[in-house]
């Protein structure tokens, strides 16, 4: 008899799996990942405060942030190879320590040397980039497969909570601390990320492999070949390109303009961004326990939901509709992210997981600046409404097309023999 690929719950007297939140090893990993997420989010915000305090010019801010992005993009590819070649825990340790060292260098250069700040920002970005695929692979080593979706949801909830509460907390601290001290605080967060996570499990003992290894380029290309073995993964990357480089970039540029010009208030901008984060928290809560039978289709539907954000900005609707659209977009993005990370950890060969994850981060982070650079000139040339219409259509249509790719329905390389 044909069956679906997703195993049904066995009718046994065995107790249900213990919650991942009661697992000490995961909690240590969660604390480290959360600290790195807080530090990553906080740096641009604190540097923005430096501009307000006239310790850094606007042009200098752009240069420093560009150096940080460049360092990230280079290191995320290198980190993926290193995390598959060596201990994932060691890669997390040294990359987070590098980012921690960058923080006092940024403080030392503040108001004194833009060259030092630029170099330090590149180092900070490199530390951030190298640790991302290592953290992703370390999660697969630390958490049992049946609890990874819950673990990934807990990770993303921590990051979203920091995004929601971080601005107010940082603004409060800025009332008592100067920018240099805040930068040193970011360095302490990176120290937590470096030192708190424990050693991963024994699922992939790469450091003990005696066989000679190929060169860096060969191993990176091997990661690309592994990614190509999973059509659902390539389809997901294509959908992410559409949503990030077009949808997210368009709304990032258009929302402040429309909040100012159409509604004559900054309230819409603040409320929409807050609603997006709250929606993402809600989406993570839902997907922590929800196991749709066709998880790939459900995930692509969630990703496509981002299209309601640019769609709401096209129309002369009540501002509450814009805020609600952003909440829906936030819910949808986590309905995609959590199963996406979980499926990658499940389906990709363990010894190649960090390299495949690095491709995900390269696309996610690498294309966003390109989209932001192109959207503003497009709006100037064609107007905001046509650009938003194209971006909304891409957000809806590209994930829908990706869902039609073989193996996309279940985010699994072995497709079911019959439909559910």
mmCIF file of N, CA and C in Angstrom, residues 57-130:
data_model
loop_
_atom_site.group_PDB
_atom_site.id
_atom_site.type_symbol
_atom_site.label_atom_id
_atom_site.label_comp_id
_atom_site.label_asym_id
_atom_site.label_seq_id
_atom_site.Cartn_x
_atom_site.Cartn_y
_atom_site.Cartn_z
ATOM 1 N N UNK A 57 30.266 60.698 10.372
ATOM 2 C CA UNK A 57 29.478 61.337 9.331
ATOM 3 C C UNK A 57 28.626 60.340 8.576
ATOM 4 N N UNK A 58 27.669 60.861 7.793
ATOM 5 C CA UNK A 58 26.788 59.984 7.030
ATOM 6 C C UNK A 58 27.575 59.176 5.997
ATOM 7 N N UNK A 59 28.531 59.831 5.330
ATOM 8 C CA UNK A 59 29.351 59.112 4.354
ATOM 9 C C UNK A 59 30.196 58.050 5.039
ATOM 10 N N UNK A 60 30.727 58.385 6.204
ATOM 11 C CA UNK A 60 31.506 57.417 6.966
ATOM 12 C C UNK A 60 30.674 56.231 7.398
ATOM 13 N N UNK A 61 29.423 56.486 7.794
ATOM 14 C CA UNK A 61 28.520 55.395 8.175
ATOM 15 C C UNK A 61 28.305 54.444 7.003
ATOM 16 N N UNK A 62 28.066 55.017 5.821
ATOM 17 C CA UNK A 62 27.876 54.171 4.649
ATOM 18 C C UNK A 62 29.100 53.330 4.350
ATOM 19 N N UNK A 63 30.287 53.913 4.490
ATOM 20 C CA UNK A 63 31.524 53.173 4.224
ATOM 21 C C UNK A 63 31.714 52.051 5.229
ATOM 22 N N UNK A 64 31.464 52.339 6.492
ATOM 23 C CA UNK A 64 31.643 51.333 7.538
ATOM 24 C C UNK A 64 30.661 50.175 7.347
ATOM 25 N N UNK A 65 29.408 50.487 7.069
ATOM 26 C CA UNK A 65 28.419 49.432 6.870
ATOM 27 C C UNK A 65 28.705 48.624 5.611
ATOM 28 N N UNK A 66 29.204 49.290 4.570
ATOM 29 C CA UNK A 66 29.575 48.566 3.349
ATOM 30 C C UNK A 66 30.729 47.613 3.627
ATOM 31 N N UNK A 67 31.702 48.042 4.419
ATOM 32 C CA UNK A 67 32.817 47.166 4.772
ATOM 33 C C UNK A 67 32.341 45.972 5.578
ATOM 34 N N UNK A 68 31.412 46.212 6.459
ATOM 35 C CA UNK A 68 30.847 45.110 7.242
ATOM 36 C C UNK A 68 30.154 44.096 6.339
ATOM 37 N N UNK A 69 29.363 44.576 5.381
ATOM 38 C CA UNK A 69 28.676 43.672 4.457
ATOM 39 C C UNK A 69 29.682 42.897 3.610
ATOM 40 N N UNK A 70 30.723 43.570 3.129
ATOM 41 C CA UNK A 70 31.742 42.890 2.324
ATOM 42 C C UNK A 70 32.439 41.807 3.129
ATOM 43 N N UNK A 71 32.778 42.124 4.372
ATOM 44 C CA UNK A 71 33.413 41.124 5.226
ATOM 45 C C UNK A 71 32.507 39.930 5.446
ATOM 46 N N UNK A 72 31.220 40.187 5.617
ATOM 47 C CA UNK A 72 30.259 39.090 5.810
ATOM 48 C C UNK A 72 30.215 38.192 4.585
ATOM 49 N N UNK A 73 30.075 38.777 3.409
ATOM 50 C CA UNK A 73 29.887 37.985 2.192
ATOM 51 C C UNK A 73 31.107 37.118 1.889
ATOM 52 N N UNK A 74 32.291 37.648 2.146
ATOM 53 C CA UNK A 74 33.499 36.847 1.924
ATOM 54 C C UNK A 74 33.580 35.717 2.946
ATOM 55 N N UNK A 75 33.330 36.057 4.205
ATOM 56 C CA UNK A 75 33.541 35.082 5.274
ATOM 57 C C UNK A 75 32.465 34.010 5.331
ATOM 58 N N UNK A 76 31.247 34.308 4.867
ATOM 59 C CA UNK A 76 30.202 33.298 4.976
ATOM 60 C C UNK A 76 30.522 32.103 4.082
ATOM 61 N N UNK A 77 31.118 32.346 2.926
ATOM 62 C CA UNK A 77 31.530 31.240 2.064
ATOM 63 C C UNK A 77 32.701 30.484 2.668
ATOM 64 N N UNK A 78 33.693 31.231 3.172
ATOM 65 C CA UNK A 78 34.846 30.590 3.809
ATOM 66 C C UNK A 78 34.403 29.815 5.045
ATOM 67 N N UNK A 79 33.519 30.423 5.849
ATOM 68 C CA UNK A 79 33.068 29.772 7.070
ATOM 69 C C UNK A 79 32.319 28.489 6.798
ATOM 70 N N UNK A 80 31.557 28.450 5.707
ATOM 71 C CA UNK A 80 30.855 27.223 5.381
ATOM 72 C C UNK A 80 31.815 26.075 5.122
ATOM 73 N N UNK A 81 32.896 26.345 4.391
ATOM 74 C CA UNK A 81 33.890 25.297 4.130
ATOM 75 C C UNK A 81 34.607 24.901 5.416
ATOM 76 N N UNK A 82 35.009 25.889 6.212
ATOM 77 C CA UNK A 82 35.733 25.596 7.448
ATOM 78 C C UNK A 82 34.880 24.791 8.420
ATOM 79 N N UNK A 83 33.581 25.115 8.494
ATOM 80 C CA UNK A 83 32.711 24.413 9.433
ATOM 81 C C UNK A 83 32.450 22.979 9.009
ATOM 82 N N UNK A 84 32.586 22.679 7.717
ATOM 83 C CA UNK A 84 32.477 21.291 7.265
ATOM 84 C C UNK A 84 33.820 20.567 7.337
ATOM 85 N N UNK A 85 34.903 21.332 7.336
ATOM 86 C CA UNK A 85 36.234 20.721 7.361
ATOM 87 C C UNK A 85 36.720 20.496 8.782
ATOM 88 N N UNK A 86 36.346 21.375 9.705
ATOM 89 C CA UNK A 86 36.829 21.319 11.079
ATOM 90 C C UNK A 86 35.645 21.260 12.036
ATOM 91 N N UNK A 87 35.938 21.336 13.314
ATOM 92 C CA UNK A 87 34.894 21.339 14.332
ATOM 93 C C UNK A 87 34.009 22.575 14.180
ATOM 94 N N UNK A 88 32.681 22.366 14.119
ATOM 95 C CA UNK A 88 31.757 23.502 14.032
ATOM 96 C C UNK A 88 31.869 24.384 15.269
ATOM 97 N N UNK A 89 32.072 23.744 16.427
ATOM 98 C CA UNK A 89 32.198 24.528 17.665
ATOM 99 C C UNK A 89 33.423 25.439 17.611
ATOM 100 N N UNK A 90 34.538 24.931 17.055
ATOM 101 C CA UNK A 90 35.749 25.749 16.961
ATOM 102 C C UNK A 90 35.543 26.926 16.017
ATOM 103 N N UNK A 91 34.821 26.708 14.908
ATOM 104 C CA UNK A 91 34.559 27.796 13.965
ATOM 105 C C UNK A 91 33.711 28.879 14.636
ATOM 106 N N UNK A 92 32.691 28.464 15.398
ATOM 107 C CA UNK A 92 31.883 29.436 16.146
ATOM 108 C C UNK A 92 32.765 30.218 17.116
ATOM 109 N N UNK A 93 33.631 29.516 17.827
ATOM 110 C CA UNK A 93 34.484 30.172 18.823
ATOM 111 C C UNK A 93 35.359 31.246 18.187
ATOM 112 N N UNK A 94 36.110 30.888 17.152
ATOM 113 C CA UNK A 94 37.083 31.829 16.603
ATOM 114 C C UNK A 94 36.422 32.936 15.789
ATOM 115 N N UNK A 95 35.336 32.636 15.113
ATOM 116 C CA UNK A 95 34.664 33.691 14.357
ATOM 117 C C UNK A 95 33.998 34.689 15.300
ATOM 118 N N UNK A 96 33.369 34.210 16.370
ATOM 119 C CA UNK A 96 32.751 35.130 17.328
ATOM 120 C C UNK A 96 33.808 35.932 18.077
ATOM 121 N N UNK A 97 34.951 35.311 18.375
ATOM 122 C CA UNK A 97 36.037 36.068 19.012
ATOM 123 C C UNK A 97 36.551 37.168 18.093
ATOM 124 N N UNK A 98 36.619 36.886 16.789
ATOM 125 C CA UNK A 98 37.043 37.925 15.846
ATOM 126 C C UNK A 98 36.082 39.105 15.873
ATOM 127 N N UNK A 99 34.782 38.809 15.891
ATOM 128 C CA UNK A 99 33.799 39.893 15.970
ATOM 129 C C UNK A 99 33.898 40.628 17.297
ATOM 130 N N UNK A 100 34.211 39.909 18.374
ATOM 131 C CA UNK A 100 34.359 40.550 19.681
ATOM 132 C C UNK A 100 35.549 41.505 19.690
ATOM 133 N N UNK A 101 36.652 41.105 19.049
ATOM 134 C CA UNK A 101 37.829 41.971 18.977
ATOM 135 C C UNK A 101 37.529 43.223 18.156
ATOM 136 N N UNK A 102 36.656 43.095 17.155
ATOM 137 C CA UNK A 102 36.337 44.245 16.307
ATOM 138 C C UNK A 102 35.637 45.355 17.073
ATOM 139 N N UNK A 103 34.874 45.004 18.099
ATOM 140 C CA UNK A 103 34.089 46.020 18.821
ATOM 141 C C UNK A 103 34.965 47.083 19.484
ATOM 142 N N UNK A 104 35.987 46.726 20.284
ATOM 143 C CA UNK A 104 36.835 47.792 20.850
ATOM 144 C C UNK A 104 37.631 48.549 19.793
ATOM 145 N N UNK A 105 37.944 47.896 18.674
ATOM 146 C CA UNK A 105 38.617 48.618 17.591
ATOM 147 C C UNK A 105 37.697 49.682 16.994
ATOM 148 N N UNK A 106 36.415 49.347 16.840
ATOM 149 C CA UNK A 106 35.452 50.351 16.384
ATOM 150 C C UNK A 106 35.374 51.506 17.369
ATOM 151 N N UNK A 107 35.350 51.182 18.661
ATOM 152 C CA UNK A 107 35.287 52.231 19.682
ATOM 153 C C UNK A 107 36.539 53.102 19.647
ATOM 154 N N UNK A 108 37.695 52.471 19.431
ATOM 155 C CA UNK A 108 38.944 53.230 19.393
ATOM 156 C C UNK A 108 38.988 54.172 18.193
ATOM 157 N N UNK A 109 38.418 53.737 17.071
ATOM 158 C CA UNK A 109 38.443 54.577 15.881
ATOM 159 C C UNK A 109 37.358 55.625 15.822
ATOM 160 N N UNK A 110 36.360 55.537 16.698
ATOM 161 C CA UNK A 110 35.221 56.448 16.662
ATOM 162 C C UNK A 110 35.670 57.892 16.872
ATOM 163 N N UNK A 111 35.396 58.719 15.878
ATOM 164 C CA UNK A 111 35.766 60.125 15.961
ATOM 165 C C UNK A 111 37.235 60.399 15.753
ATOM 166 N N UNK A 112 38.033 59.334 15.495
ATOM 167 C CA UNK A 112 39.476 59.508 15.351
ATOM 168 C C UNK A 112 39.988 59.005 14.012
ATOM 169 N N UNK A 113 39.597 57.792 13.632
ATOM 170 C CA UNK A 113 40.163 57.186 12.424
ATOM 171 C C UNK A 113 39.078 56.404 11.696
ATOM 172 N N UNK A 114 38.653 56.919 10.556
ATOM 173 C CA UNK A 114 37.669 56.213 9.747
ATOM 174 C C UNK A 114 38.279 54.956 9.132
ATOM 175 N N UNK A 115 39.583 54.989 8.867
ATOM 176 C CA UNK A 115 40.257 53.807 8.314
ATOM 177 C C UNK A 115 40.201 52.654 9.308
ATOM 178 N N UNK A 116 40.495 52.937 10.578
ATOM 179 C CA UNK A 116 40.428 51.900 11.610
ATOM 180 C C UNK A 116 39.012 51.370 11.761
ATOM 181 N N UNK A 117 38.032 52.258 11.743
ATOM 182 C CA UNK A 117 36.641 51.817 11.873
ATOM 183 C C UNK A 117 36.229 50.945 10.689
ATOM 184 N N UNK A 118 36.671 51.306 9.499
ATOM 185 C CA UNK A 118 36.319 50.515 8.315
ATOM 186 C C UNK A 118 36.918 49.117 8.397
ATOM 187 N N UNK A 119 38.196 49.044 8.799
ATOM 188 C CA UNK A 119 38.843 47.742 8.936
ATOM 189 C C UNK A 119 38.174 46.912 10.032
ATOM 190 N N UNK A 120 37.823 47.563 11.136
ATOM 191 C CA UNK A 120 37.172 46.848 12.231
ATOM 192 C C UNK A 120 35.787 46.357 11.819
ATOM 193 N N UNK A 121 35.077 47.159 11.047
ATOM 194 C CA UNK A 121 33.750 46.740 10.583
ATOM 195 C C UNK A 121 33.855 45.537 9.657
ATOM 196 N N UNK A 122 34.871 45.523 8.799
ATOM 197 C CA UNK A 122 35.077 44.359 7.937
ATOM 198 C C UNK A 122 35.365 43.116 8.769
ATOM 199 N N UNK A 123 36.154 43.276 9.849
ATOM 200 C CA UNK A 123 36.431 42.146 10.741
ATOM 201 C C UNK A 123 35.159 41.685 11.446
ATOM 202 N N UNK A 124 34.345 42.638 11.892
ATOM 203 C CA UNK A 124 33.086 42.279 12.537
ATOM 204 C C UNK A 124 32.174 41.520 11.574
ATOM 205 N N UNK A 125 32.090 42.002 10.341
ATOM 206 C CA UNK A 125 31.273 41.305 9.353
ATOM 207 C C UNK A 125 31.795 39.920 9.054
ATOM 208 N N UNK A 126 33.129 39.788 9.005
ATOM 209 C CA UNK A 126 33.709 38.472 8.751
ATOM 210 C C UNK A 126 33.384 37.501 9.885
ATOM 211 N N UNK A 127 33.475 37.969 11.117
ATOM 212 C CA UNK A 127 33.122 37.100 12.239
ATOM 213 C C UNK A 127 31.669 36.685 12.191
ATOM 214 N N UNK A 128 30.816 37.633 11.888
ATOM 215 C CA UNK A 128 29.391 37.335 11.766
ATOM 216 C C UNK A 128 29.144 36.334 10.642
ATOM 217 N N UNK A 129 29.757 36.557 9.495
ATOM 218 C CA UNK A 129 29.522 35.675 8.358
ATOM 219 C C UNK A 129 30.032 34.271 8.585
ATOM 220 N N UNK A 130 31.207 34.132 9.191
ATOM 221 C CA UNK A 130 31.781 32.801 9.391
ATOM 222 C C UNK A 130 30.991 31.976 10.386
#
